[in-house]
mmCIF file of C-alpha atoms in Angstrom:
data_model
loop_
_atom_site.group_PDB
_atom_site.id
_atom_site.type_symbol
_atom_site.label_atom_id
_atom_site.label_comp_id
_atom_site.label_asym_id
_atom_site.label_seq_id
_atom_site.Cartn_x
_atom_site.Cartn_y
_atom_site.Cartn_z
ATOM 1 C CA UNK A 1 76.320 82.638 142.509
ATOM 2 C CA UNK A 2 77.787 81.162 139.943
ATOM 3 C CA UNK A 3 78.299 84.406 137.960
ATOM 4 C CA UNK A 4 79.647 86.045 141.114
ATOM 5 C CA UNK A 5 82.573 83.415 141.202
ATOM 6 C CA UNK A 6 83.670 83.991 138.007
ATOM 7 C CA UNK A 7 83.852 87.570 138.310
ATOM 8 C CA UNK A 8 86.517 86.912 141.162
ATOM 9 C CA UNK A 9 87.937 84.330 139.139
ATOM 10 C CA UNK A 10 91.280 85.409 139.293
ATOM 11 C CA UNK A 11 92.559 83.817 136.502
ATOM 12 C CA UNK A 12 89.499 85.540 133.893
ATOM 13 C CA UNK A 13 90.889 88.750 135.891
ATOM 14 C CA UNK A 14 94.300 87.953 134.635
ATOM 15 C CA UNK A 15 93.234 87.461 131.147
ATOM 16 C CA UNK A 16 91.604 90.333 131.261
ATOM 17 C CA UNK A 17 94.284 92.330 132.282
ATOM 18 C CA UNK A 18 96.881 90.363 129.778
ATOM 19 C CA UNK A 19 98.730 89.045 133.047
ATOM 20 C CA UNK A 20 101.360 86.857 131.442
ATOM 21 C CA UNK A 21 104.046 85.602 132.699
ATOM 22 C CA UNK A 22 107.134 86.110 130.952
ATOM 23 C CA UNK A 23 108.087 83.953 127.422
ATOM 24 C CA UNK A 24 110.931 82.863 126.387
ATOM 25 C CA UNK A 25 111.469 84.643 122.948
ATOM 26 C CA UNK A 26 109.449 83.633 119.848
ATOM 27 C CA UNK A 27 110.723 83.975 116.433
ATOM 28 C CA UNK A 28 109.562 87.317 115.258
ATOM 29 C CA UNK A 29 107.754 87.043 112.597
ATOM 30 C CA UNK A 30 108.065 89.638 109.241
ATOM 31 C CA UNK A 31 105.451 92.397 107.924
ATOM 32 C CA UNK A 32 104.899 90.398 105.218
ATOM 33 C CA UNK A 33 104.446 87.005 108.029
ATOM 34 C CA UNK A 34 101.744 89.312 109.362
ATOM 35 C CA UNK A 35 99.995 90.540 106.019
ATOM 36 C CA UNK A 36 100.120 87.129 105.285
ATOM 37 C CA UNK A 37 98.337 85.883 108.428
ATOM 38 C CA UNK A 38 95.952 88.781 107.976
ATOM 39 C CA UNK A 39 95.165 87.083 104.226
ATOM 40 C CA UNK A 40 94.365 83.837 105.881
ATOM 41 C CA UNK A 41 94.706 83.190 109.311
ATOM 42 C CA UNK A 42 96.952 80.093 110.120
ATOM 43 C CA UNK A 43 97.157 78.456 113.277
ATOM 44 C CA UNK A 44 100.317 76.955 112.414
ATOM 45 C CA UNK A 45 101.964 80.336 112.012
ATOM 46 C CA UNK A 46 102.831 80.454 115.872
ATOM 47 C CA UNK A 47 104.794 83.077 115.825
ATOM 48 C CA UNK A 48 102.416 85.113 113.941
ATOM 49 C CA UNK A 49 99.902 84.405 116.496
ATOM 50 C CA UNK A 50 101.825 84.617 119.595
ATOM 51 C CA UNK A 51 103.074 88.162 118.678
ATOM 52 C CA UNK A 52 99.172 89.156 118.183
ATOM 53 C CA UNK A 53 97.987 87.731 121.629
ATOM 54 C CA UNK A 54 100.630 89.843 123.222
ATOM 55 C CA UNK A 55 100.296 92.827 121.514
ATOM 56 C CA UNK A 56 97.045 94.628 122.055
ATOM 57 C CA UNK A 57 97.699 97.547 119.261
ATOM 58 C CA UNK A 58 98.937 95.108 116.888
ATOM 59 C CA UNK A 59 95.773 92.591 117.551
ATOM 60 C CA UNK A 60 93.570 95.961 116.967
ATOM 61 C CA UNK A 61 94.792 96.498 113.707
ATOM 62 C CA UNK A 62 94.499 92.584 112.213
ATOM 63 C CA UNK A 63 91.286 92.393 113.571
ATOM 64 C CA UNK A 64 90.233 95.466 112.443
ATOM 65 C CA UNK A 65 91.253 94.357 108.849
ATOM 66 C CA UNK A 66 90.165 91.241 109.020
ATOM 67 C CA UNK A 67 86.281 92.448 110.174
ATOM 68 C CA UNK A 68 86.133 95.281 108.305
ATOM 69 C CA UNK A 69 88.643 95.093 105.721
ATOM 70 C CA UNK A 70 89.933 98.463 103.925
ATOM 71 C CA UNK A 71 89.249 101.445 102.664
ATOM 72 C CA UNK A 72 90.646 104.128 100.674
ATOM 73 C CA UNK A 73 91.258 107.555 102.422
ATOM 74 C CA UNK A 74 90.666 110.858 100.723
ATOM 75 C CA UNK A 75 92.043 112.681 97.866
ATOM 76 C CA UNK A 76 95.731 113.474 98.492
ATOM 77 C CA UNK A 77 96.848 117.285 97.642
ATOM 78 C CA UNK A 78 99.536 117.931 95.237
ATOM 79 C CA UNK A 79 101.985 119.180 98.433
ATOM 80 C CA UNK A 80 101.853 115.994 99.954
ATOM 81 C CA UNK A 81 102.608 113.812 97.177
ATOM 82 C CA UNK A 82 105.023 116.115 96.320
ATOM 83 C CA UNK A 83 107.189 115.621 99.381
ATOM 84 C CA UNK A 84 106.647 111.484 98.899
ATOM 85 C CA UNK A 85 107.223 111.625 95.194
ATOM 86 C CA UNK A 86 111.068 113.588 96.438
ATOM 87 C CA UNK A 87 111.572 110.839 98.338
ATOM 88 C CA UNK A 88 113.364 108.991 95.423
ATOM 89 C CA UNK A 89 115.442 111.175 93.543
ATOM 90 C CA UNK A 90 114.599 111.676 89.719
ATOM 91 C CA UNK A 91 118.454 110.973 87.605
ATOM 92 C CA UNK A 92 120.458 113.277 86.140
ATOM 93 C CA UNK A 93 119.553 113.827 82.512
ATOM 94 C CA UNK A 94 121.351 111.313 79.885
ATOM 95 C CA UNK A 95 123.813 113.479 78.484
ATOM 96 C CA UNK A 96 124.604 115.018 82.075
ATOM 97 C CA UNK A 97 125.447 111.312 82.876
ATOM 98 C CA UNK A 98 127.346 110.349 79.928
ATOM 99 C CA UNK A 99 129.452 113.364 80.305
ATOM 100 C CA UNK A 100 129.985 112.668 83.958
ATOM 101 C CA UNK A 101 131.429 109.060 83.087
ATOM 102 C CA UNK A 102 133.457 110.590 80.186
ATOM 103 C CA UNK A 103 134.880 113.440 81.989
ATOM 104 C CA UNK A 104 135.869 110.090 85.130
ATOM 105 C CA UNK A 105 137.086 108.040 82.544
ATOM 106 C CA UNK A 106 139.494 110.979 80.629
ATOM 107 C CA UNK A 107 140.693 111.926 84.210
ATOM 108 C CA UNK A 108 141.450 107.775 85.018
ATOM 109 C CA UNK A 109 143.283 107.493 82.266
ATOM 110 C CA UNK A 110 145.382 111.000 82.084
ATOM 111 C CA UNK A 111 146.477 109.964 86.144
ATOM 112 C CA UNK A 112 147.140 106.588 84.271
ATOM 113 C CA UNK A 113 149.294 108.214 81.844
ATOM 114 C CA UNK A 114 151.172 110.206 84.365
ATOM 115 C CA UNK A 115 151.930 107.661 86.578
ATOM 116 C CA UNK A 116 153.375 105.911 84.517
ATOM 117 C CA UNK A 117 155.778 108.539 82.767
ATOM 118 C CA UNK A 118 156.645 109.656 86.733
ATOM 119 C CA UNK A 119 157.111 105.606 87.786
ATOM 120 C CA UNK A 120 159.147 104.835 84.578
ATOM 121 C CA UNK A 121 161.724 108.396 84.285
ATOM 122 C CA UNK A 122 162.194 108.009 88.188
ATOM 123 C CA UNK A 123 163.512 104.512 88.131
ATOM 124 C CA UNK A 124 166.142 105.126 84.894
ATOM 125 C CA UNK A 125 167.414 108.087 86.698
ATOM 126 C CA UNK A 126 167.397 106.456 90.585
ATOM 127 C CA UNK A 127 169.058 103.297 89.350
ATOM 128 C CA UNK A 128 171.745 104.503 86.938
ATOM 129 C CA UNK A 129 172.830 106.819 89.438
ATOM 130 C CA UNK A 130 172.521 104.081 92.184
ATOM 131 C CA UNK A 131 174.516 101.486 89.792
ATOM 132 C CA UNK A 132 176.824 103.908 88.610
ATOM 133 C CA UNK A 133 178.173 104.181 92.362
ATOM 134 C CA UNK A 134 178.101 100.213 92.754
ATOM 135 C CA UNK A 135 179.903 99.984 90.026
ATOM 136 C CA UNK A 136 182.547 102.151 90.912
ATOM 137 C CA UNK A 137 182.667 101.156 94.012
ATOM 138 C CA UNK A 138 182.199 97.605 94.090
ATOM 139 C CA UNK A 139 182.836 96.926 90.027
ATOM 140 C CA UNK A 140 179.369 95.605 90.309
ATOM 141 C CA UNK A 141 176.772 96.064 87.176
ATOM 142 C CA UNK A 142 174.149 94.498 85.310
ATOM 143 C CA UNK A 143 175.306 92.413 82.272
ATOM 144 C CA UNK A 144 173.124 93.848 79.591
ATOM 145 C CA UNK A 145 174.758 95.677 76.820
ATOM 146 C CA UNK A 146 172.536 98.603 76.907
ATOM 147 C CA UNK A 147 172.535 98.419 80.468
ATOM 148 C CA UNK A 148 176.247 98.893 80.701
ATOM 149 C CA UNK A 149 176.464 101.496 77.810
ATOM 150 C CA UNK A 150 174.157 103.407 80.190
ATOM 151 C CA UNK A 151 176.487 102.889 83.069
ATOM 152 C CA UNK A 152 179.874 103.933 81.358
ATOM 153 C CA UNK A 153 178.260 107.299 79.686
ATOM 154 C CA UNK A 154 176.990 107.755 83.547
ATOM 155 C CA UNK A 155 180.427 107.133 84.529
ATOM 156 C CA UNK A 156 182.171 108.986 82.144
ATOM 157 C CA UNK A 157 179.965 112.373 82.708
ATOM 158 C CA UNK A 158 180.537 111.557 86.690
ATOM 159 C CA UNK A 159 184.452 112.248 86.017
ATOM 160 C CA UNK B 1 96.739 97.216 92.812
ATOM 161 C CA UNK B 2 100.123 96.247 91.601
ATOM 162 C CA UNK B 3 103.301 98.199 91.155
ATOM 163 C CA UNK B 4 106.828 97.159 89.259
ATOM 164 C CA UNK B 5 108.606 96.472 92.250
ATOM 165 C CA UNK B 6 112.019 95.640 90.895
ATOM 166 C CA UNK B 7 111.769 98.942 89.155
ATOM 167 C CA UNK B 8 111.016 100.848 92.853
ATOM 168 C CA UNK B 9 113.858 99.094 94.324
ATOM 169 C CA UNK B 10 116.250 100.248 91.267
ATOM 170 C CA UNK B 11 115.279 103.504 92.413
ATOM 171 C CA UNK B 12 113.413 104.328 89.124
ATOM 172 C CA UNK B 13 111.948 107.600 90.309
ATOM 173 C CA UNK B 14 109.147 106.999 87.743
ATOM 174 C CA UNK B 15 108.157 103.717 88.964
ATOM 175 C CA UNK B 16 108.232 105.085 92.734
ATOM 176 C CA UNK B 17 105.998 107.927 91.343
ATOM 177 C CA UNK B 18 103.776 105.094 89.889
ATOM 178 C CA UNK B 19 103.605 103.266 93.071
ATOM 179 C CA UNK B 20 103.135 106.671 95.631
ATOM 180 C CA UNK B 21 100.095 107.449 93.230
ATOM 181 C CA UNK B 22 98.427 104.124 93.883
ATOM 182 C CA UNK B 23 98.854 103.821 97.356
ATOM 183 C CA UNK B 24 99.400 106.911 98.879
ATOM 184 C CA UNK B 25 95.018 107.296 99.484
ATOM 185 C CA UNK B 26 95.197 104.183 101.328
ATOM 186 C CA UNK B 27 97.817 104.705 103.715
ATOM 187 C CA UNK B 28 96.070 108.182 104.483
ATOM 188 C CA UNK B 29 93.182 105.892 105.497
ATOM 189 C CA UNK B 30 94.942 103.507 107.337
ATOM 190 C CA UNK B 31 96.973 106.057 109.501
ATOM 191 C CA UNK B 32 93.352 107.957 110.183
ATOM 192 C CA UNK B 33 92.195 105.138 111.222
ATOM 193 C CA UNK B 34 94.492 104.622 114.544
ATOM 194 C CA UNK B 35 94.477 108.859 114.745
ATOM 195 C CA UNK B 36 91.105 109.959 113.934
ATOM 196 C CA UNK B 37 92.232 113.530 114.638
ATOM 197 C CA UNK B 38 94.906 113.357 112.093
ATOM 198 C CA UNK B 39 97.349 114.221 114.424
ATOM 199 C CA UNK B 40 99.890 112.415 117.159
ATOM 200 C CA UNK B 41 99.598 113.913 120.878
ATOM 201 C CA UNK B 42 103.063 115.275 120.332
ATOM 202 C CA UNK B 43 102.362 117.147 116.720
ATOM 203 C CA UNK B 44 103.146 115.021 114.258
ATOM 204 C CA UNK B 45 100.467 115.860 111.708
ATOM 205 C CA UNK B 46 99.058 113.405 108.852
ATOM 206 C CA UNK B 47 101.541 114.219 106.048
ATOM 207 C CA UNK B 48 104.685 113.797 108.815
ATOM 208 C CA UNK B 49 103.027 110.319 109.424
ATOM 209 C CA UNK B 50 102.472 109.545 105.611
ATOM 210 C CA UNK B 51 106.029 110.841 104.584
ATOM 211 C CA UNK B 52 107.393 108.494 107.771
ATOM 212 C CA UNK B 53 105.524 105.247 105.666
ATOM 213 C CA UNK B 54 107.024 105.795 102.717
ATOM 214 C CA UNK B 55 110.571 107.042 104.162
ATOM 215 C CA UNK B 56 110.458 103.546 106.286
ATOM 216 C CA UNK B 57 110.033 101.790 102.512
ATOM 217 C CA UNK B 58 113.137 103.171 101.276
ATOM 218 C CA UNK B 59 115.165 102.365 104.625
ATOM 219 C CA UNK B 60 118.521 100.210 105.184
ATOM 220 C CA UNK B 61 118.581 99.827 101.179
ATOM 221 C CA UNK B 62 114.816 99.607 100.824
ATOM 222 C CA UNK B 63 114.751 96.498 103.024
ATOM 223 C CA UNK B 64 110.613 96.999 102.957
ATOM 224 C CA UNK B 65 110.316 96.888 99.268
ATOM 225 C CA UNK B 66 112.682 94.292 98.696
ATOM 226 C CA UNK B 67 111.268 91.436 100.982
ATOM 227 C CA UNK B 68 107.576 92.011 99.795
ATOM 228 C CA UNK B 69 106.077 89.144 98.371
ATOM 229 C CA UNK B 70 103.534 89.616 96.095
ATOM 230 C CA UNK B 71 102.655 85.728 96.689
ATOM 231 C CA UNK B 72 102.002 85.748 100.453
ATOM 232 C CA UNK B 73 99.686 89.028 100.562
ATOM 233 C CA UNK B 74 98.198 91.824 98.103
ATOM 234 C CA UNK B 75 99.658 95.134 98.053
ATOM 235 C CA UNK B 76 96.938 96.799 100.244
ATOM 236 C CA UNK B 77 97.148 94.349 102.634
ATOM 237 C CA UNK B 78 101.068 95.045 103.381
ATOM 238 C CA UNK B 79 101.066 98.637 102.591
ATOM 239 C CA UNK B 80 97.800 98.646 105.631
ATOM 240 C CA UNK B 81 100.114 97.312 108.089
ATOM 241 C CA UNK B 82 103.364 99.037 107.780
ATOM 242 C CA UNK B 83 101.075 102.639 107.505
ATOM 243 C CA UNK B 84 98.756 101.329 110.366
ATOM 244 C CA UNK B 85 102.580 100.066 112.652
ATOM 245 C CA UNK B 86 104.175 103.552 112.110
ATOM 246 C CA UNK B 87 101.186 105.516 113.006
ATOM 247 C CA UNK B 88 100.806 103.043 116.355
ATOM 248 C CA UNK B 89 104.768 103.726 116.936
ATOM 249 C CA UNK B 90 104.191 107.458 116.298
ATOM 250 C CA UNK B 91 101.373 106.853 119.194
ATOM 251 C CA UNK B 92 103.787 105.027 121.344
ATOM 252 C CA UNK B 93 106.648 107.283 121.441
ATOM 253 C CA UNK B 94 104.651 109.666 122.688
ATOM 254 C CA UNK B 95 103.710 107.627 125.544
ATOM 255 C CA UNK B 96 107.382 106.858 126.223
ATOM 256 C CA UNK B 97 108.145 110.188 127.090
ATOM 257 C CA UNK B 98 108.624 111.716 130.109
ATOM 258 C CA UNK B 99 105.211 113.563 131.298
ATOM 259 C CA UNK B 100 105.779 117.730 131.909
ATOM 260 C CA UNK B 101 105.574 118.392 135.576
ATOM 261 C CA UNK B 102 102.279 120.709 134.955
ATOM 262 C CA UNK B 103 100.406 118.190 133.036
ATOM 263 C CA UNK B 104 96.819 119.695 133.243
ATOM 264 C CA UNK B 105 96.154 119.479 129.793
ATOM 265 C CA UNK B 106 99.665 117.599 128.599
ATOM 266 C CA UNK B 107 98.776 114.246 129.619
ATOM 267 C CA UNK B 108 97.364 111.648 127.100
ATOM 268 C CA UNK B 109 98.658 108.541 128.200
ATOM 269 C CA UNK B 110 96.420 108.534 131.527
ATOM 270 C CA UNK B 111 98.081 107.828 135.175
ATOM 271 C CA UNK B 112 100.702 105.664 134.919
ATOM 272 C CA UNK B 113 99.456 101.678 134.817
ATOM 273 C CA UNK B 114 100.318 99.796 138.333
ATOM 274 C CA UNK B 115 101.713 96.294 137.822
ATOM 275 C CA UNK B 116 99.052 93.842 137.777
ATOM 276 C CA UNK B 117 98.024 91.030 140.720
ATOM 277 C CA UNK B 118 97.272 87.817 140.917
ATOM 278 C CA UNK B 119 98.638 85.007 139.181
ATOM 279 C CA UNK B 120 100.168 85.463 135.844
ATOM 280 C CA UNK B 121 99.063 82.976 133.413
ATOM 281 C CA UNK B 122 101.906 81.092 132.340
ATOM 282 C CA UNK B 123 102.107 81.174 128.507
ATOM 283 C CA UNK B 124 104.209 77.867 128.590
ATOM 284 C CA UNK B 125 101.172 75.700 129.182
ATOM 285 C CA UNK B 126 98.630 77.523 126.149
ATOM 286 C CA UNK B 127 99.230 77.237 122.427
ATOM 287 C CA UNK B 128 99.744 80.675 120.447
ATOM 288 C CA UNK B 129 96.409 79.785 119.438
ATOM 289 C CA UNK B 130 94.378 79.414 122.475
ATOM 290 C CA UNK B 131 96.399 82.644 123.772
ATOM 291 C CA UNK B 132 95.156 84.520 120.829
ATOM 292 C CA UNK B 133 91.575 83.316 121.888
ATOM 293 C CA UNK B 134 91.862 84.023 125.281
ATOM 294 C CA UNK B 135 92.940 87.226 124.329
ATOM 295 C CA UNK B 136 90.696 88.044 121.622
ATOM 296 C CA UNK B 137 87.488 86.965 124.395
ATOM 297 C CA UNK B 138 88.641 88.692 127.879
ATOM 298 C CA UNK B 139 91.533 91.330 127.086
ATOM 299 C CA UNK B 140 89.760 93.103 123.954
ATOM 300 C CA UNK B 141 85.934 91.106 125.441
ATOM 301 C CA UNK B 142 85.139 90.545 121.654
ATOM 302 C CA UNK B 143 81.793 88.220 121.602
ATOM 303 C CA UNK B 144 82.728 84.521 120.423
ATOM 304 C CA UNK B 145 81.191 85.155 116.571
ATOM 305 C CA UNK B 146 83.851 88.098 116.085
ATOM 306 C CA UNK B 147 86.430 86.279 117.345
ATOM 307 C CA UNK B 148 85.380 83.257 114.802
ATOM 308 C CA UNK B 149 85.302 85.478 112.077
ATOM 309 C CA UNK B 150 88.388 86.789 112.570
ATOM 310 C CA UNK B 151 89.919 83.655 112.594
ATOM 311 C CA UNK B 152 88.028 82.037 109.997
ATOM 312 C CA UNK B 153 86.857 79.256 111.789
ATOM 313 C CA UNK B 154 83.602 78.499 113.501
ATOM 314 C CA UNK B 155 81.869 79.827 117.027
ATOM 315 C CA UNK B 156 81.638 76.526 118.169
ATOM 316 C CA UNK B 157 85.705 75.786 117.509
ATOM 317 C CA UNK B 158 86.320 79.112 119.358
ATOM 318 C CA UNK B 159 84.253 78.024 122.248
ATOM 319 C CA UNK B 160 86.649 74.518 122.400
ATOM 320 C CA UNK B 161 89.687 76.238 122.381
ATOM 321 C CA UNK B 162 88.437 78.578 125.357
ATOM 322 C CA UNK B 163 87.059 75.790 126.983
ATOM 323 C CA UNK B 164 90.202 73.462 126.776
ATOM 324 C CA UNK B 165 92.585 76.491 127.533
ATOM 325 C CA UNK B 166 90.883 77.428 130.411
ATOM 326 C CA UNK B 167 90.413 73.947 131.770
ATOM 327 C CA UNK B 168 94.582 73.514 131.512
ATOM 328 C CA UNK B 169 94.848 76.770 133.179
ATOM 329 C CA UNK B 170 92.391 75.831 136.008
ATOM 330 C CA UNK B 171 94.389 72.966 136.658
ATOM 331 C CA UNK B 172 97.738 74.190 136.658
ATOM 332 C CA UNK B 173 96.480 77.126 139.499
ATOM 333 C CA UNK B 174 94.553 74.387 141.158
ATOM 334 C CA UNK B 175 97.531 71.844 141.648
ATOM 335 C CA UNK B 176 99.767 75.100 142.538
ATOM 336 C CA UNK B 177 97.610 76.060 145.176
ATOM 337 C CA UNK B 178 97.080 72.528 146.421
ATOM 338 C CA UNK B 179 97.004 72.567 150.415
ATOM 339 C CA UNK B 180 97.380 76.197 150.464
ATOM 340 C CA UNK B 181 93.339 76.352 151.285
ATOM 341 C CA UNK B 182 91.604 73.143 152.236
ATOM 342 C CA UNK B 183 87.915 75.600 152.566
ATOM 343 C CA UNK B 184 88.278 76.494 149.114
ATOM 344 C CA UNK B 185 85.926 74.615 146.784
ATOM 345 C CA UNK B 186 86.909 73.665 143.726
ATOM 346 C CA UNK B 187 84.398 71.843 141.938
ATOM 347 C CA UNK B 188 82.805 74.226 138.682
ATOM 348 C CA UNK B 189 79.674 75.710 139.311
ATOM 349 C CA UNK B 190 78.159 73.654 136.526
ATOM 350 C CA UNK B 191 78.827 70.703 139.038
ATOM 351 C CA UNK B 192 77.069 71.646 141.743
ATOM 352 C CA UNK B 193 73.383 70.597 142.009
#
């Protein structure tokens, strides 16, 4: 009798069927949370252990560890190391990479170079022409003497 | 086993090498051991698995590598679990998808589960630990000494945190259903004379 009620226990037959009712969410905890726990077991590592009670797969594998511990699989083949070995790309040789940061540097500093002839011609030509007209027009000009030298030859070859 | 792990997250290809060499036997193992047959239902085969291990390792700026902590667990203990989780999501995915219309010989997840009856035991009242128990005894119907062991603690502590679980669950169901059944006895059977 007393084994027949429990096998209609309905609360054994929702433990066995992990019948929970839904729980408010738990920290997750980290692989390395869970390697940890796997280590050592610790109740206080709640989250650790509330992940594991829900998670049948999950509970498989830490128990599984934790009985039987590991072991080491078969001899890998060349291929398949191969393809994981690819997975981090080997560098450039040294020479390749020197070069590349010469040739990066050489082309910085030409565009450098450039710029700054193009910035500095463009702004004698734009504002002696532009001043030349203000002063003309308006008798306005900048009071250095080389400044105004500039301005009178401008003015001159305008007439 | 050890590997230079600020060297691997450098991306010193040498280092990686290093590291692949070392571990690369045991995460074959590890993925064997949740598919036996070396393969997923869906046709991922052992090297797509092994390659997906070591691929998740190098992810979002090889997150993996960079949180281990060689004080909290050994290498073979970390590189178990993320080899033994992708081989379990490789399993999963599988049994996400929708099942062919002629599935004579497609299905491998089994008929579809039907949501449970009964009461649901409410998780608020049990500690993670005395879930984990309760668990560990009906869900998976491990004997109380494997349970202990994999715990670390003894059969008899195992049978107290069943024992004080159950009688908080008993009690929660029992004031719930209070009035709802007069006939129902509810004294244990251990009671009874």
């Amino acid at each position: 009798m007393t084994q027949e009620r429990h096998k209609h226990d309905p609360i054994e037959a929702a433990l066995r069927a992990g019948h929970y009712s839904e729980a408010s969410p738990a920290e997750t905890p980290t692989t390395g949370d869970l390697a940890a726990w796997i280590e050592a077991p610790d109740e206080s590592a709640t989250h650790v252990e509330a992940l594991l009670a829900r998670d049948a797969d999950l509970r498989s594998v830490a128990v599984d560890l934790r009985l039987h511990g590991f072991t080491d699989g078969p001899t890998v083949g060349p291929d398949l190391r191969g393809r994981v070995h690819a997975l981090m790309p080997a560098p450039p040789p040294v020479l390749a990479r020197i070069g590349a940061w010469a040739a990066a540097a050489a082309a910085a500093i030409l565009l450098a170079i450039g710029g700054w002839h193009l910035g500095s011609g463009d702004a004698d030509v734009r504002s002696l022409g532009t001043d030349t007209v203000a002063a003309a027009a308006f008798g306005v000009q900048d009071g250095s003497d080389e400044y105004s030298a500039l301005l009178l030859g401008a003015q001159g070859t305008v007439q | 086993m050890e590997f230079d792990q600020e060297a691997c997250i450098r991306g010193d290809a040498e280092a990686w090498t290093a590291f692949c060499d070392e571990t690369i036997r045991l995460v074959v193992a590890s993925i064997r051991r949740v598919c036996p047959s070396g393969r997923t239902p869906h046709g991922e085969d052992m090297d797509d698995l092994v390659q997906a291990v070591y691929i998740k390792l190098l992810k979002n700026d090889r997150r993996l590598l960079r949180n281990y902590d060689p004080a909290r667990s050994a290498v073979s203990t970390w590189i178990t679990l993320i080899a033994r989780s992708v081989a379990i999501d490789a399993l999963r995915r599988r049994s996400l998808d929708a099942r062919p219309i002629d599935d004579a010989a497609g299905a491998v997840a089994g008929p579809p589960r039907t949501a449970p009856t009964g009461p649901a035991i409410p998780t608020h009242l049990l500690t993670a630990r005395q879930q984990l128990v309760l668990s560990m005894l009906f869900e998976d119907e491990m004997d109380v000494a494997d349970v202990a062991a994999a715990l670390g603690v003894s059969p008899q502590t195992i049978r107290s945190t069943k024992h004080k679980a159950m009688e908080r669950l008993r009690a929660h169901f029992q004031a719930s259903d209070a009035g709802d059944d007069p006939t129902r006895p509810d004294v244990e059977p251990e009671d009874r004379t």
